[in-house]
Structures are given as structure tokens and as C-alpha cells.
Amino acid sequence: MGKSQRSILNYQLSSIKYRLLLGVLLLLLALGAAPLRAQDAEPSPVERLTITGTSAESLPAIEVRLYGRDAQGNPLDLARETLTIQHGGQPVGPINYQGAHRTGTLTIFLIDIPTGVAAQLPALQEAINQYASPGNMMEQVDYTAVYEVGASQPVEFLPPTNFHNSVRNLFATPLNPEVGATALYDSILSLLESSAGLRPNPDMPVHIVLMTDGTDALSRASGDDVSRRAAELGIPIHTVWLENSDISNATPGQSYLAGLAAATGGVAVQLNNTAELPLIWNRIAGFRDQARIRYQAMNLDGGTFAVNVALADRPWITADSQVTIPFNIPSVLIDLPPESRTLSLPNLEDPVRLRLKTQVSWLDGEQRSIEAAQLIVNNDTARPFEIPVASLSEFVAEVNNLVYGNNTLEVVVLDSQGMRATSPTVLLTVNEGRRDVPAMLDGGNQFARFLARLFTFLLVAALIGGGLFFLWQRGVFAGLLGKREGGRRRSRRRGGPTTTITDVGPAALSQPTAVAGYLDVLESVSRMETPIPLHGTLIRIGRSPAQCEIAFENDITMSRLHANLQREGADYRLFDENSTSGSFVNERQVPEYGIQLVDGDEIHLGAVHLRYRRA
């Protein structure tokens, strides 16, 4: 090989090396830029958090009420999400989920009824009535309004109402088709802009159910304007497609409605497919309750502070608000050590006397007087215990609404300024068993209970002794003894054996089964003790006490035998028993082969709302 050939070969090798090096550098740059592109990617306009209220009444904790949606529009279970919170631009201390706050929902039906859909008007009316009935709309909690698409803006048929019969009365007279042309997009936009003023409660989420064939003849606005504005306001638009016999090509209208629902976090169904309508009703009901989150600011001070809440694993899902902390606001704490927050009771029929201590202070350090105080147990504000103000620092309360499992205790005070404060929640766990109450929590009625039991025992013993003495005086025992002696003599003469039989009934043979789980009753017409302990391998649930171990007798939305729970390992599997209204777990309908339950799953059986918890 000549010198020139070697030079050419070396040049080619060097060129290949440089190209390889350049390729590696470009690849590394691409890999480094990928996370940046992912961060810069535009998140879905559907997924969001919405803060509906903040409160400093539970100092040193601050409460935020909020709800959220994922990218498909489903409600976020904030009890299972990890949140990050900033208070005044600074990270906060412990963050705790405090349960649900029921605000209800406002559902606005906007109906578009040209002559071509006249045949479907009875089904349309029945669909709205189906929502405004027990099991879907919760009376006096949820609100429903009905509007019609007009020539330029919506026409009110029914203002927001929280009564089922108000909706039914609206359709006592059948609907008539609209003869003239209508402006669908303009009507939706007008309703979106006025929705805030229609809400009876400013914290209440709004949902629009649009029932139309999807066509528009008059609007100045476009369909994209509707999607954009609904996404900005965070209002889902659920679409119900109507078949119009006057339209030869219905595909564009149906496609628009499907896209509108997807872009706003709604559900799209067809009116003639009635089995899909509950998908909308269940989606709306999922926003009825909002999460109560409490956190502690690192440096607590008076003033107005910005509050930012975000999901830890999806930080683009975020919400901003403000909290105002008055400089003179009171703060109340229940002084109960963690080791004294568990007790055992044989039953919950009698009131339980609990001894509690509290500490009250004011943010500015000034001492003021307390005008009124209450103990709230399990958020039951209808049955508070009135605390004597003079003994607020240490008092004994008779509590009659404890349940087995976890209970919440809160003390609410009102000071001389008229300012209200609520203590951070104390969780009290009650187990079933022999009475065992921590000394610090015991209300001191054990001696009185002992005297009552002793008196009852002595009274019963006196009655039995008096009865025996009366029978002895009458010679009854002498006659019985004589007969028994004669019988013995006859037995000896016959030489027959003596046999003793002990009758052991089923109660004596049965052994208590360990609790495998619980059902928390979140919503039910029937009065049920909650939580419901789950025993055994098969548990039937329904309306009939004769057929079911767990019976919701007053819930007409349940079938007589609605569903059953079958033990599988450490948990249960839920099966539907061909019920009329179906069984749902986390808004998913239970299939024929059932659904394996996990801790925290929410169950809908008709109008009954339950939560499953492992033991």
C-alpha cells in the first residue's frame, strides 16, 4: 500500500470517528431535551384542581376545600393523592385529609328540540326525570335547571330547584318541538357565562347536559369557542345525541358532540341507548362531595396569604387561592395524647362519658373570654354536646353517637369578639370488646356502673330467694323430693342404667368469626349503623331482610336481593344479583364475574353509597 493510499485510509477512519462522536453527542442532547419537552408539553385543559374555600378557623391548622378532575374528566380521589401545598410561597408542614365536605352540584339541562326530533321528546323527558329522582339527584343537596336552545340565547324552562317533583311537574305537560331555527353555540356560550349566577352555592360545581342533534344554523360563535370557554371555566359539558329525521347526514353533528364532551371532561352518549345515561348521572354525583385538606404553616402569622395546591406526581394539576388569617383569631386544641385515643366498649347503646381537656389561645397573644363551646362527634352538627364554658379546660361529655372504628372529635368555640374557631380533628378509635377506657379519657362513671350492677344482682337474688322460700313453705320441695326418691327406688329395682344428656344448642356450638372488613355507609335513606362489620364468606345485600344479611329496607332503588360479597383471600369480591339499577365500584359497573374489592373502593348499589375498608 502506497503512502497516498494510507493517507486516504487514515482520513476516512478519522471522518468515521468524528461522525460517530457527533452522533453520540446528538443522541445525548436529544435524551436531555426529552424531559424538557415533556415538561413544556401542554397539559390537558380538562385535568385541574379547583379550590372552593379556605378557612383559618382550625388554627394552628388551615383548611382548604377542593375537588379535582383527571384528563378524562373523572373526579380525583384526593384522599389517595399526595399533595404539595405552599402557603405564602413557602412549603407547609403536615398535610392531612379530613374527610368529605358535601356541597352538592348544579346540573343544567340545555335541550335543542327541532321538529325532526319530535319522536324522541318522550324519551328526552324521561331521561331528565330519571336524573331528577332518588339515586341520582340528591334532594335538597343537588340542584337541577332546564333550558331550551333559543334563536340567540337559552330560554328558561325551570330555574334551579332542589326538589324532584319540581322537575316532574315541568313535564306534566308534554314538550312541543321548536319550529324556528336555533343558535346552538350562542345558547351554550350564554349559559356558560351566566352559570356562576345560577349556582345557589358559590362552592357548587356546575355541569351542563346538552341534548341536541349537534347542528347549528344561526350562531355567530363557533363550536371551538364553546369548547375553549367551557374548559376555561372548568364546566364539563355532557352531550346526549338526538336523532333528527329531517337531517340526511347526522355524522358531523354527532362527531361534534363527542368532541365537545371529550374537550370539556364530559360524557357523550346517545339518547336511544338508555343504558349509557347512568354514566352521566354517576359522573355528576362524583363531584357532590369535596375534600377537606388541613395543613400547618411553618411560620403562622396574621394577614392574607397565597395558597397553592398541586398533585405531587402531576405538578401541572394545580390550583391557587388565598387565606386570610385575622391577627386576633382564637385557636383551640384538644389535649389528648395519642396513647389515649383507643378504647374498647361492649356496646354502644348507652352514652359514654369521656373526659377531655382543651387549650385556647389567640394569635396575637391577648387573652379573651369564650362565650360558647360545643363538642362535635363524627361531624354530627345536629347533636352537639354543649360544653360549660367555665369548665372548657377540662370537662366530661356524655357521647351517644360513637361508632365502632374511627370517630372524629372537634371542639368549636365562640369568643367575645364573635369569632369562631374549630380545633384540629382528633381521631378516636373504638373497638368492640370488654370495656377498656384509658384513664385520661375515662369520664369516671365506673363506680356508679358497678353499684348499679351490684344493686341489680342483689335485687334478682332477693327475688329468687323469696320465690324459693315461698315454694318451700308450700311444701313443693318435699313433694318433689318424695317423688324423686320413689323414682330412685323403682330404678334400683329394675336395675336400669342412669343416663345424663346435655343439650348443646347451635348458639353454644358457634364460634365468633373475625371481622374481615367494613362497609362505611356514606349515603342511604335507611338508617344504618356505620361502619357495618363484614363476617363470613358470603354476605347478601339488598332491600329484603328475609333474603339479605345487610338490608337497606327503605331504599327503593335497591332490589330485594341486589348484590353479594364473597370472601376471596383477605378481601371480598362483589357480585351483582341481576339488580334493576346495577352495582358500581368506583363508577365502573360490576361485570358478571364480579369485582375484587380493595381498601377504599366506593360502591354504588342503586342510591346507596358505600365505602369498603379492610379490617
Coordinates of C-alpha atoms in Angstrom, one line a residue:
M1 CA 0.0 0.0 0.0
G2 CA 1.4 3.4 -1.0
K3 CA 1.8 6.4 1.2
S4 CA -1.1 8.3 -0.5
Q5 CA -3.4 5.3 -0.1
R6 CA -2.6 5.1 3.6
S7 CA -3.3 8.9 4.0
I8 CA -6.7 8.4 2.4
L9 CA -7.5 5.5 4.6
N10 CA -6.5 7.4 7.8
Y11 CA -8.6 10.3 6.7
Q12 CA -11.6 8.1 6.2
L13 CA -11.2 6.5 9.6
S14 CA -10.9 9.9 11.2
S15 CA -14.0 11.0 9.5
I16 CA -15.9 8.0 10.7
K17 CA -14.7 8.6 14.3
Y18 CA -15.9 12.2 14.2
R19 CA -19.2 11.2 12.7
L20 CA -19.7 8.6 15.5
L21 CA -18.8 11.2 18.1
L22 CA -21.1 13.7 16.6
G23 CA -23.9 11.1 16.6
V24 CA -23.4 10.2 20.3
L25 CA -23.5 13.9 21.2
L26 CA -26.7 14.5 19.3
L27 CA -28.3 11.4 21.0
L28 CA -27.3 12.7 24.4
L29 CA -28.7 16.1 23.6
A30 CA -32.0 14.5 22.4
L31 CA -32.2 12.4 25.6
G32 CA -31.6 15.5 27.7
A33 CA -34.1 17.6 25.8
A34 CA -36.9 14.9 26.1
P35 CA -37.7 15.7 29.8
L36 CA -37.7 19.4 28.9
R37 CA -40.2 18.8 26.1
A38 CA -42.3 16.7 28.4
Q39 CA -42.3 19.5 30.9
D40 CA -43.1 22.0 28.3
A41 CA -45.9 19.9 26.8
E42 CA -49.3 21.4 27.1
P43 CA -51.3 19.6 29.8
S44 CA -54.9 18.6 29.1
P45 CA -57.3 21.5 29.7
V46 CA -59.7 19.0 31.4
E47 CA -57.4 18.0 34.3
R48 CA -57.5 20.5 37.1
L49 CA -57.8 21.2 40.8
T50 CA -60.5 23.7 42.0
I51 CA -60.3 25.3 45.4
T52 CA -63.7 26.3 46.6
G53 CA -62.8 27.6 50.0
T54 CA -60.2 28.3 52.7
S55 CA -60.5 28.7 56.4
A56 CA -58.3 29.7 59.3
E57 CA -60.9 28.6 61.9
S58 CA -58.9 25.5 62.8
L59 CA -55.6 27.2 63.8
P60 CA -52.9 26.1 64.0
A61 CA -54.2 24.1 61.1
I62 CA -55.5 25.8 57.9
E63 CA -58.3 24.1 55.9
V64 CA -58.7 24.0 52.2
R65 CA -61.8 22.6 50.4
L66 CA -61.2 21.5 46.9
Y67 CA -62.1 18.9 44.2
G68 CA -60.2 17.7 41.1
R69 CA -60.6 16.1 37.7
D70 CA -58.3 13.8 35.7
A71 CA -57.6 14.1 32.0
Q72 CA -60.8 12.2 31.2
G73 CA -63.0 14.3 33.5
N74 CA -63.3 11.7 36.2
P75 CA -63.3 13.0 39.8
L76 CA -60.0 12.7 41.6
D77 CA -59.9 10.8 44.9
L78 CA -57.9 13.3 46.9
A79 CA -57.8 11.0 49.9
R80 CA -55.4 8.8 47.9
E81 CA -53.4 11.6 46.2
T82 CA -50.2 13.0 47.5
L83 CA -50.5 16.8 47.6
T84 CA -47.9 19.6 47.8
I85 CA -49.0 22.9 49.4
Q86 CA -47.3 26.3 49.5
H87 CA -48.5 28.9 52.0
G88 CA -47.2 32.4 51.2
G89 CA -44.8 30.9 48.8
Q90 CA -43.3 28.5 51.4
P91 CA -43.8 24.8 51.8
V92 CA -46.1 23.8 54.7
G93 CA -45.9 21.3 57.5
P94 CA -48.0 18.1 57.8
I95 CA -50.9 17.7 55.3
N96 CA -53.9 15.7 56.4
Y97 CA -57.1 14.6 54.7
Q98 CA -60.1 15.5 56.9
G99 CA -62.9 13.7 55.0
A100 CA -65.5 15.0 52.7
H101 CA -67.5 18.3 52.6
R102 CA -70.9 17.9 50.9
T103 CA -71.6 20.9 48.7
G104 CA -73.9 19.3 46.1
T105 CA -74.0 20.0 42.3
L106 CA -75.9 22.2 39.8
T107 CA -76.9 20.3 36.7
I108 CA -78.2 22.4 33.8
F109 CA -80.1 20.6 31.0
L110 CA -80.0 22.5 27.7
I111 CA -82.3 20.9 25.2
D112 CA -82.5 21.5 21.5
I113 CA -85.8 20.2 20.1
P114 CA -86.4 20.9 16.4
T115 CA -89.3 19.2 14.7
G116 CA -87.1 16.4 13.4
V117 CA -86.6 15.1 17.0
A118 CA -90.3 15.1 17.9
A119 CA -90.5 11.3 18.2
Q120 CA -87.8 11.4 20.8
L121 CA -89.3 14.0 23.1
P122 CA -90.9 11.5 25.5
A123 CA -87.6 9.7 25.9
L124 CA -85.8 13.1 26.5
Q125 CA -88.3 14.0 29.2
E126 CA -87.9 10.6 30.8
A127 CA -84.1 10.9 30.8
I128 CA -84.3 14.2 32.7
N129 CA -86.8 12.7 35.1
Q130 CA -84.5 9.8 35.6
Y131 CA -81.7 12.1 36.7
A132 CA -84.1 14.1 39.0
S133 CA -85.0 11.1 41.1
P134 CA -83.6 9.3 44.2
G135 CA -80.3 7.6 43.5
N136 CA -79.1 10.3 41.1
M137 CA -80.0 13.8 42.2
M138 CA -79.9 14.1 46.0
E139 CA -82.9 16.2 47.0
Q140 CA -82.2 19.4 48.9
V141 CA -78.5 19.0 48.2
D142 CA -78.2 18.9 44.4
Y143 CA -79.9 21.4 42.1
T144 CA -81.4 20.9 38.6
A145 CA -82.3 23.6 36.0
V146 CA -83.8 23.1 32.5
Y147 CA -83.3 25.5 29.5
E148 CA -84.1 25.3 25.8
V149 CA -81.8 26.4 22.9
G150 CA -83.2 29.6 21.5
A151 CA -82.8 31.8 18.4
S152 CA -80.0 33.8 20.1
Q153 CA -79.8 32.7 23.8
P154 CA -81.2 30.0 26.0
V155 CA -84.8 30.1 27.1
E156 CA -85.5 29.2 30.8
F157 CA -87.9 26.3 31.3
L158 CA -87.1 25.7 35.0
P159 CA -84.8 27.7 37.3
P160 CA -82.5 25.8 39.6
T161 CA -84.5 23.6 42.0
N162 CA -83.5 21.1 44.6
F163 CA -86.8 19.1 44.6
H164 CA -87.6 16.1 42.4
N165 CA -91.3 17.0 42.0
S166 CA -90.4 20.4 40.6
V167 CA -88.8 18.7 37.6
R168 CA -91.6 16.2 37.2
N169 CA -94.2 18.9 37.3
L170 CA -92.4 20.7 34.5
F171 CA -93.0 17.7 32.2
A172 CA -96.6 17.2 33.3
T173 CA -97.4 18.9 30.0
P174 CA -95.5 17.3 27.1
L175 CA -92.9 19.3 25.3
N176 CA -93.6 20.8 21.9
P177 CA -90.9 20.9 19.2
E178 CA -89.3 24.3 18.3
V179 CA -90.4 25.3 14.8
G180 CA -87.9 28.1 14.0
A181 CA -84.1 27.9 13.6
T182 CA -82.0 28.0 16.7
A183 CA -78.5 29.1 17.7
L184 CA -76.9 26.2 19.5
Y185 CA -73.4 27.6 20.0
D186 CA -74.6 31.1 21.1
S187 CA -77.0 29.5 23.6
I188 CA -74.3 27.3 25.2
L189 CA -71.9 30.2 25.5
S190 CA -74.6 32.4 27.1
L191 CA -75.4 29.7 29.6
L192 CA -71.7 29.2 30.4
E193 CA -71.3 32.9 31.1
S194 CA -74.4 33.0 33.4
S195 CA -73.7 29.8 35.2
A196 CA -71.9 31.4 38.1
G197 CA -75.0 33.5 38.9
L198 CA -77.2 30.4 38.7
R199 CA -75.4 28.5 41.4
P200 CA -77.3 28.6 44.7
N201 CA -74.0 27.9 46.5
P202 CA -70.8 29.5 45.0
D203 CA -68.8 26.4 46.0
M204 CA -71.0 24.2 43.9
P205 CA -69.6 22.6 40.7
V206 CA -71.7 23.2 37.6
H207 CA -72.4 20.5 34.9
I208 CA -74.2 21.1 31.6
V209 CA -76.1 18.3 29.9
L210 CA -76.6 19.2 26.3
M211 CA -79.4 17.2 24.5
T212 CA -79.3 18.0 20.7
D213 CA -78.7 16.7 17.2
G214 CA -75.5 18.8 17.2
T215 CA -76.4 21.1 14.3
D216 CA -76.4 24.9 14.3
A217 CA -77.9 27.3 11.8
L218 CA -77.7 30.8 13.3
S219 CA -74.8 31.1 15.8
R220 CA -72.2 33.8 15.4
A221 CA -69.8 31.9 17.7
S222 CA -68.2 28.6 16.6
G223 CA -68.0 25.2 18.2
D224 CA -64.4 25.8 19.1
D225 CA -65.4 28.9 21.1
V226 CA -67.8 26.8 23.2
S227 CA -65.1 24.1 23.9
R228 CA -62.5 26.8 24.8
R229 CA -64.8 28.7 27.2
A230 CA -66.1 25.6 28.9
A231 CA -62.5 24.5 29.5
E232 CA -61.5 27.9 30.9
L233 CA -64.5 27.9 33.3
G234 CA -63.9 24.2 34.3
I235 CA -67.5 23.3 33.4
P236 CA -68.0 19.8 31.9
I237 CA -70.5 19.6 29.0
H238 CA -72.1 16.1 28.8
T239 CA -73.7 15.5 25.4
V240 CA -76.8 13.4 24.6
W241 CA -77.2 13.0 20.8
L242 CA -80.7 13.1 19.4
E243 CA -81.6 11.6 16.0
N244 CA -83.1 14.2 13.7
S245 CA -85.3 12.7 11.0
D246 CA -85.0 15.8 8.9
I247 CA -81.2 15.5 8.5
S248 CA -79.8 13.2 5.9
N249 CA -76.2 13.2 7.2
A250 CA -76.1 13.2 11.0
T251 CA -72.4 12.3 11.3
P252 CA -71.0 15.9 11.6
G253 CA -73.4 16.7 14.5
Q254 CA -72.7 13.5 16.3
S255 CA -68.9 13.9 15.9
Y256 CA -69.1 17.5 17.2
L257 CA -70.9 16.4 20.4
A258 CA -68.4 13.6 21.0
G259 CA -65.5 16.1 20.6
L260 CA -67.2 18.7 22.8
A261 CA -67.6 16.2 25.7
A262 CA -64.0 15.0 25.4
A263 CA -62.6 18.5 25.3
T264 CA -64.5 19.6 28.4
G265 CA -64.3 16.4 30.5
G266 CA -67.9 15.3 29.9
V267 CA -69.5 12.1 28.8
A268 CA -71.0 11.6 25.3
V269 CA -74.0 9.1 24.9
Q270 CA -76.9 8.6 22.5
L271 CA -80.4 9.1 23.8
N272 CA -81.7 5.8 22.3
N273 CA -79.0 3.9 24.3
T274 CA -80.6 4.4 27.7
A275 CA -78.2 2.0 29.4
E276 CA -75.4 4.6 28.9
L277 CA -77.3 7.5 30.6
P278 CA -76.3 6.5 34.1
L279 CA -72.7 7.1 33.0
I280 CA -73.5 10.8 33.0
W281 CA -75.5 10.7 36.3
N282 CA -72.7 8.8 38.1
R283 CA -70.1 11.2 36.8
I284 CA -72.0 14.2 38.1
A285 CA -72.6 12.6 41.5
G286 CA -68.9 12.0 41.9
F287 CA -68.5 15.8 42.3
R288 CA -71.1 16.1 45.1
D289 CA -68.5 15.9 47.9
Q290 CA -65.3 17.9 48.1
A291 CA -62.1 17.1 50.0
R292 CA -61.2 18.8 53.3
I293 CA -57.4 19.2 53.5
R294 CA -55.7 20.7 56.5
Y295 CA -52.1 21.8 56.7
Q296 CA -49.9 23.7 59.2
A297 CA -48.0 26.8 58.1
M298 CA -44.3 26.9 59.1
N299 CA -44.4 30.5 60.4
L300 CA -48.0 31.2 61.4
D301 CA -48.9 34.9 61.3
G302 CA -51.9 37.1 60.6
G303 CA -52.6 38.5 57.2
T304 CA -53.6 37.4 53.7
F305 CA -51.5 34.7 52.1
A306 CA -51.4 32.9 48.8
V307 CA -52.2 29.2 48.8
N308 CA -51.1 26.9 46.1
V309 CA -52.1 23.2 46.0
A310 CA -50.7 20.7 43.4
L311 CA -50.5 16.9 42.9
A312 CA -47.1 15.7 43.8
D313 CA -46.8 13.3 40.8
R314 CA -48.5 15.7 38.3
P315 CA -47.5 19.1 39.4
W316 CA -49.2 20.7 36.4
I317 CA -52.5 19.9 38.1
T318 CA -52.7 22.8 40.4
A319 CA -54.9 25.5 41.9
D320 CA -54.4 28.8 43.6
S321 CA -56.4 30.7 46.2
Q322 CA -55.9 32.9 49.3
V323 CA -56.5 32.5 53.0
T324 CA -57.0 35.4 55.4
I325 CA -55.8 34.9 59.0
P326 CA -57.0 37.6 61.4
F327 CA -54.4 38.7 63.9
N328 CA -56.9 38.2 66.8
I329 CA -58.3 34.8 65.8
P330 CA -58.7 32.2 68.5
S331 CA -57.2 28.8 68.4
V332 CA -58.4 25.7 70.3
L333 CA -56.7 22.3 70.8
I334 CA -57.9 19.0 72.3
D335 CA -55.2 17.9 74.7
L336 CA -55.4 14.1 74.3
P337 CA -52.2 12.1 73.9
P338 CA -52.1 9.5 71.0
E339 CA -51.8 6.6 73.5
S340 CA -55.2 7.6 75.0
R341 CA -57.1 7.6 71.7
T342 CA -58.1 4.0 71.6
L343 CA -60.8 2.4 73.8
S344 CA -62.9 -0.8 73.9
L345 CA -66.7 -0.9 74.6
P346 CA -69.0 -4.0 74.8
N347 CA -71.9 -2.0 73.2
L348 CA -72.8 1.5 72.1
E349 CA -76.4 1.6 73.3
D350 CA -75.6 3.6 76.4
P351 CA -73.9 7.1 76.3
V352 CA -70.2 7.0 77.0
R353 CA -68.8 9.6 79.4
L354 CA -65.5 11.0 78.1
R355 CA -63.1 13.3 79.9
L356 CA -61.4 15.8 77.6
K357 CA -59.0 18.8 78.1
T358 CA -58.7 21.8 75.8
Q359 CA -56.3 24.7 75.4
V360 CA -57.5 28.0 74.0
S361 CA -55.2 30.9 72.8
W362 CA -55.3 33.8 70.5
L363 CA -52.8 34.5 67.7
D364 CA -51.9 38.0 69.0
G365 CA -51.3 36.6 72.5
E366 CA -54.2 38.5 74.1
Q367 CA -56.5 36.6 76.5
R368 CA -60.2 36.9 75.8
S369 CA -63.3 35.2 77.1
I370 CA -65.2 32.3 75.5
E371 CA -68.9 32.8 75.1
A372 CA -70.0 29.3 73.9
A373 CA -68.4 25.9 73.2
Q374 CA -69.5 22.6 71.7
L375 CA -68.1 19.1 71.2
I376 CA -68.9 17.8 67.7
V377 CA -68.5 14.0 67.3
N378 CA -68.4 12.4 63.8
N379 CA -69.3 15.7 62.1
D380 CA -72.8 15.4 63.6
T381 CA -73.6 19.1 64.0
A382 CA -77.3 18.3 64.6
R383 CA -76.4 16.7 68.0
P384 CA -73.6 18.7 69.6
F385 CA -72.6 18.4 73.3
E386 CA -72.8 21.8 74.9
I387 CA -69.7 22.4 76.9
P388 CA -70.0 24.5 80.0
V389 CA -67.7 27.5 79.3
A390 CA -66.4 27.6 82.9
S391 CA -65.1 24.0 82.6
L392 CA -63.8 24.2 79.0
S393 CA -60.3 23.5 80.0
E394 CA -61.4 20.1 81.4
F395 CA -64.9 18.7 81.0
V396 CA -66.9 15.4 80.9
A397 CA -69.1 14.8 77.9
E398 CA -71.9 12.2 77.5
V399 CA -71.4 11.0 74.0
N400 CA -74.1 8.9 72.4
N401 CA -73.1 8.8 68.7
L402 CA -69.9 6.8 68.7
V403 CA -69.4 4.0 66.2
Y404 CA -67.1 1.1 66.1
G405 CA -64.0 2.0 64.2
N406 CA -62.6 5.6 63.7
N407 CA -64.5 8.5 65.2
T408 CA -63.7 12.3 64.9
L409 CA -63.8 14.7 67.8
E410 CA -63.8 18.5 67.3
V411 CA -64.3 21.4 69.8
V412 CA -65.9 24.6 68.4
V413 CA -65.7 27.8 70.4
L414 CA -67.0 31.3 70.0
D415 CA -65.1 34.1 71.7
S416 CA -66.2 37.5 73.0
Q417 CA -65.3 39.1 69.6
G418 CA -67.8 36.9 67.9
M419 CA -65.0 34.9 66.2
R420 CA -65.4 31.2 65.7
A421 CA -62.7 28.6 65.9
T422 CA -62.6 24.8 65.5
S423 CA -60.0 22.5 66.9
P424 CA -57.9 20.2 64.7
T425 CA -59.7 16.9 64.4
V426 CA -58.8 14.2 67.0
L427 CA -59.3 10.6 65.8
L428 CA -60.7 8.3 68.4
T429 CA -60.7 4.5 67.7
V430 CA -63.5 2.4 69.3
N431 CA -63.1 -1.4 69.4
E432 CA -65.7 -3.9 70.3
G433 CA -64.9 -5.9 73.4
R434 CA -64.7 -5.7 77.2
R435 CA -64.8 -2.2 78.5
D436 CA -61.3 -0.7 78.5
V437 CA -61.1 3.1 78.5
P438 CA -57.8 5.0 79.1
A439 CA -57.7 6.6 82.5
M440 CA -57.1 10.1 80.9
L441 CA -60.2 9.7 78.8
D442 CA -62.5 7.9 81.3
G443 CA -65.4 10.1 82.5
G444 CA -65.3 8.5 86.0
N445 CA -68.6 6.6 85.9
Q446 CA -67.2 3.1 86.5
F447 CA -68.0 3.1 90.2
A448 CA -71.6 4.2 89.6
R449 CA -71.9 1.4 87.0
F450 CA -70.5 -1.1 89.5
L451 CA -73.1 0.0 92.1
A452 CA -75.9 -0.3 89.6
R453 CA -74.8 -3.8 88.6
L454 CA -74.4 -4.8 92.3
F455 CA -77.9 -3.5 93.1
T456 CA -79.4 -5.4 90.1
F457 CA -77.7 -8.6 91.2
L458 CA -78.9 -8.3 94.8
L459 CA -82.4 -7.5 93.6
V460 CA -82.5 -10.6 91.4
A461 CA -81.0 -12.7 94.1
A462 CA -83.6 -11.5 96.6
L463 CA -86.5 -12.2 94.2
I464 CA -85.2 -15.7 93.5
G465 CA -84.6 -16.4 97.3
G466 CA -88.1 -15.1 98.1
G467 CA -89.6 -17.4 95.5
L468 CA -87.8 -20.4 96.7
F469 CA -88.8 -19.7 100.3
F470 CA -92.4 -19.4 99.2
L471 CA -92.3 -22.7 97.4
W472 CA -90.6 -24.4 100.4
Q473 CA -93.3 -23.0 102.7
R474 CA -95.9 -24.6 100.5
G475 CA -94.2 -28.0 100.7
V476 CA -93.5 -28.1 97.0
F477 CA -89.9 -29.3 97.5
A478 CA -90.9 -32.0 100.0
G479 CA -93.3 -33.5 97.3
L480 CA -90.7 -33.3 94.6
L481 CA -88.1 -35.0 96.8
G482 CA -90.5 -37.7 97.7
K483 CA -91.2 -38.4 94.0
R484 CA -87.6 -38.4 93.1
E485 CA -86.8 -40.8 96.0
G486 CA -89.5 -43.1 94.8
G487 CA -88.2 -43.0 91.3
R488 CA -84.8 -43.9 92.5
R489 CA -86.1 -46.9 94.4
R490 CA -88.0 -48.1 91.3
S491 CA -84.9 -47.6 89.2
R492 CA -82.8 -49.7 91.6
R493 CA -85.4 -52.4 91.5
R494 CA -85.3 -52.5 87.7
G495 CA -81.6 -52.3 87.7
G496 CA -81.7 -49.9 84.7
P497 CA -78.8 -47.6 84.0
T498 CA -78.8 -43.9 84.6
T499 CA -78.1 -41.7 81.6
T500 CA -77.4 -37.9 81.6
I501 CA -77.9 -36.0 78.4
T502 CA -76.6 -32.5 78.0
D503 CA -78.5 -30.4 75.3
V504 CA -76.0 -28.3 73.4
G505 CA -77.8 -25.8 71.1
P506 CA -76.4 -24.0 68.0
A507 CA -75.5 -20.9 70.0
A508 CA -73.2 -22.9 72.2
L509 CA -71.5 -24.6 69.3
S510 CA -71.0 -21.5 67.2
Q511 CA -67.8 -19.5 67.4
P512 CA -67.5 -15.8 66.6
T513 CA -65.9 -15.1 63.2
A514 CA -63.2 -12.5 62.9
V515 CA -64.1 -9.2 61.2
A516 CA -62.7 -9.3 57.7
G517 CA -63.7 -5.8 56.6
Y518 CA -66.2 -2.9 57.0
L519 CA -68.7 -1.1 54.9
D520 CA -69.0 2.7 55.6
V521 CA -72.5 3.9 54.8
L522 CA -71.9 7.2 53.0
E523 CA -75.4 7.7 51.7
S524 CA -78.6 5.8 52.4
V525 CA -82.3 6.5 53.0
S526 CA -82.4 3.6 55.5
R527 CA -81.0 4.3 59.0
M528 CA -78.0 2.1 59.3
E529 CA -75.2 1.9 61.9
T530 CA -71.9 2.6 60.2
P531 CA -69.4 1.0 59.7
I532 CA -71.0 -2.4 59.1
P533 CA -68.6 -5.2 60.0
L534 CA -68.3 -8.0 57.5
H535 CA -68.1 -11.6 58.7
G536 CA -68.1 -14.9 56.9
T537 CA -67.6 -16.0 53.3
L538 CA -71.0 -14.9 51.8
I539 CA -72.8 -11.7 52.6
R540 CA -76.0 -10.8 50.7
I541 CA -77.0 -7.2 50.4
G542 CA -80.4 -5.8 49.3
R543 CA -83.7 -4.4 50.4
S544 CA -85.3 -7.6 51.9
P545 CA -84.3 -8.6 55.5
A546 CA -85.6 -12.1 54.7
Q547 CA -83.1 -12.6 51.9
C548 CA -80.1 -10.5 53.0
E549 CA -77.7 -10.3 55.8
I550 CA -77.4 -6.5 55.2
A551 CA -80.8 -5.0 54.4
F552 CA -81.5 -1.3 53.4
E553 CA -85.2 -1.6 53.9
N554 CA -86.2 1.9 52.9
D555 CA -84.0 2.3 49.8
I556 CA -86.4 1.6 46.9
T557 CA -83.7 2.0 44.4
M558 CA -82.2 -1.3 45.6
S559 CA -83.5 -4.8 44.5
R560 CA -84.7 -7.2 47.2
L561 CA -81.5 -9.2 46.6
H562 CA -79.2 -6.6 45.0
A563 CA -75.6 -7.9 45.3
N564 CA -73.5 -10.2 47.3
L565 CA -70.0 -10.2 48.8
Q566 CA -67.9 -13.4 48.6
R567 CA -64.7 -13.8 50.6
E568 CA -61.6 -14.3 48.5
G569 CA -58.4 -14.3 50.5
A570 CA -58.1 -11.2 52.7
D571 CA -60.8 -9.2 50.8
Y572 CA -64.2 -9.7 49.2
R573 CA -65.4 -9.9 45.6
L574 CA -68.6 -8.0 44.8
F575 CA -71.2 -9.7 42.5
D576 CA -74.4 -8.2 41.1
E577 CA -77.5 -10.3 41.6
N578 CA -79.3 -9.1 38.3
S579 CA -80.4 -6.0 40.1
T580 CA -82.6 -3.4 38.4
S581 CA -80.3 -0.4 38.9
G582 CA -77.0 -2.2 38.7
S583 CA -73.9 -2.3 41.0
F584 CA -70.9 0.0 40.5
V585 CA -67.4 0.1 42.1
N586 CA -65.6 3.4 41.6
E587 CA -68.2 4.3 38.9
R588 CA -67.4 1.0 37.0
Q589 CA -70.3 -1.3 36.5
V590 CA -69.8 -4.7 38.1
P591 CA -69.4 -7.4 35.4
E592 CA -70.8 -10.9 35.6
Y593 CA -67.6 -12.2 37.1
G594 CA -67.6 -9.6 39.8
I595 CA -65.0 -7.1 41.0
Q596 CA -62.3 -7.8 43.7
L597 CA -62.6 -5.0 46.3
V598 CA -59.6 -3.2 47.7
D599 CA -59.4 -0.9 50.7
G600 CA -61.1 2.4 50.0
D601 CA -63.3 1.3 47.0
E602 CA -66.5 3.2 46.7
I603 CA -69.7 1.1 45.9
H604 CA -73.0 2.4 44.5
L605 CA -76.0 0.0 44.8
G606 CA -78.9 2.0 43.5
A607 CA -78.9 5.2 45.6
V608 CA -76.9 3.6 48.4
H609 CA -73.3 4.8 48.5
L610 CA -70.8 2.7 50.5
R611 CA -67.1 2.6 51.0
Y612 CA -65.2 -0.8 51.6
R613 CA -62.5 -0.9 54.2
R614 CA -60.2 -3.8 55.1
A615 CA -60.2 -4.8 58.8

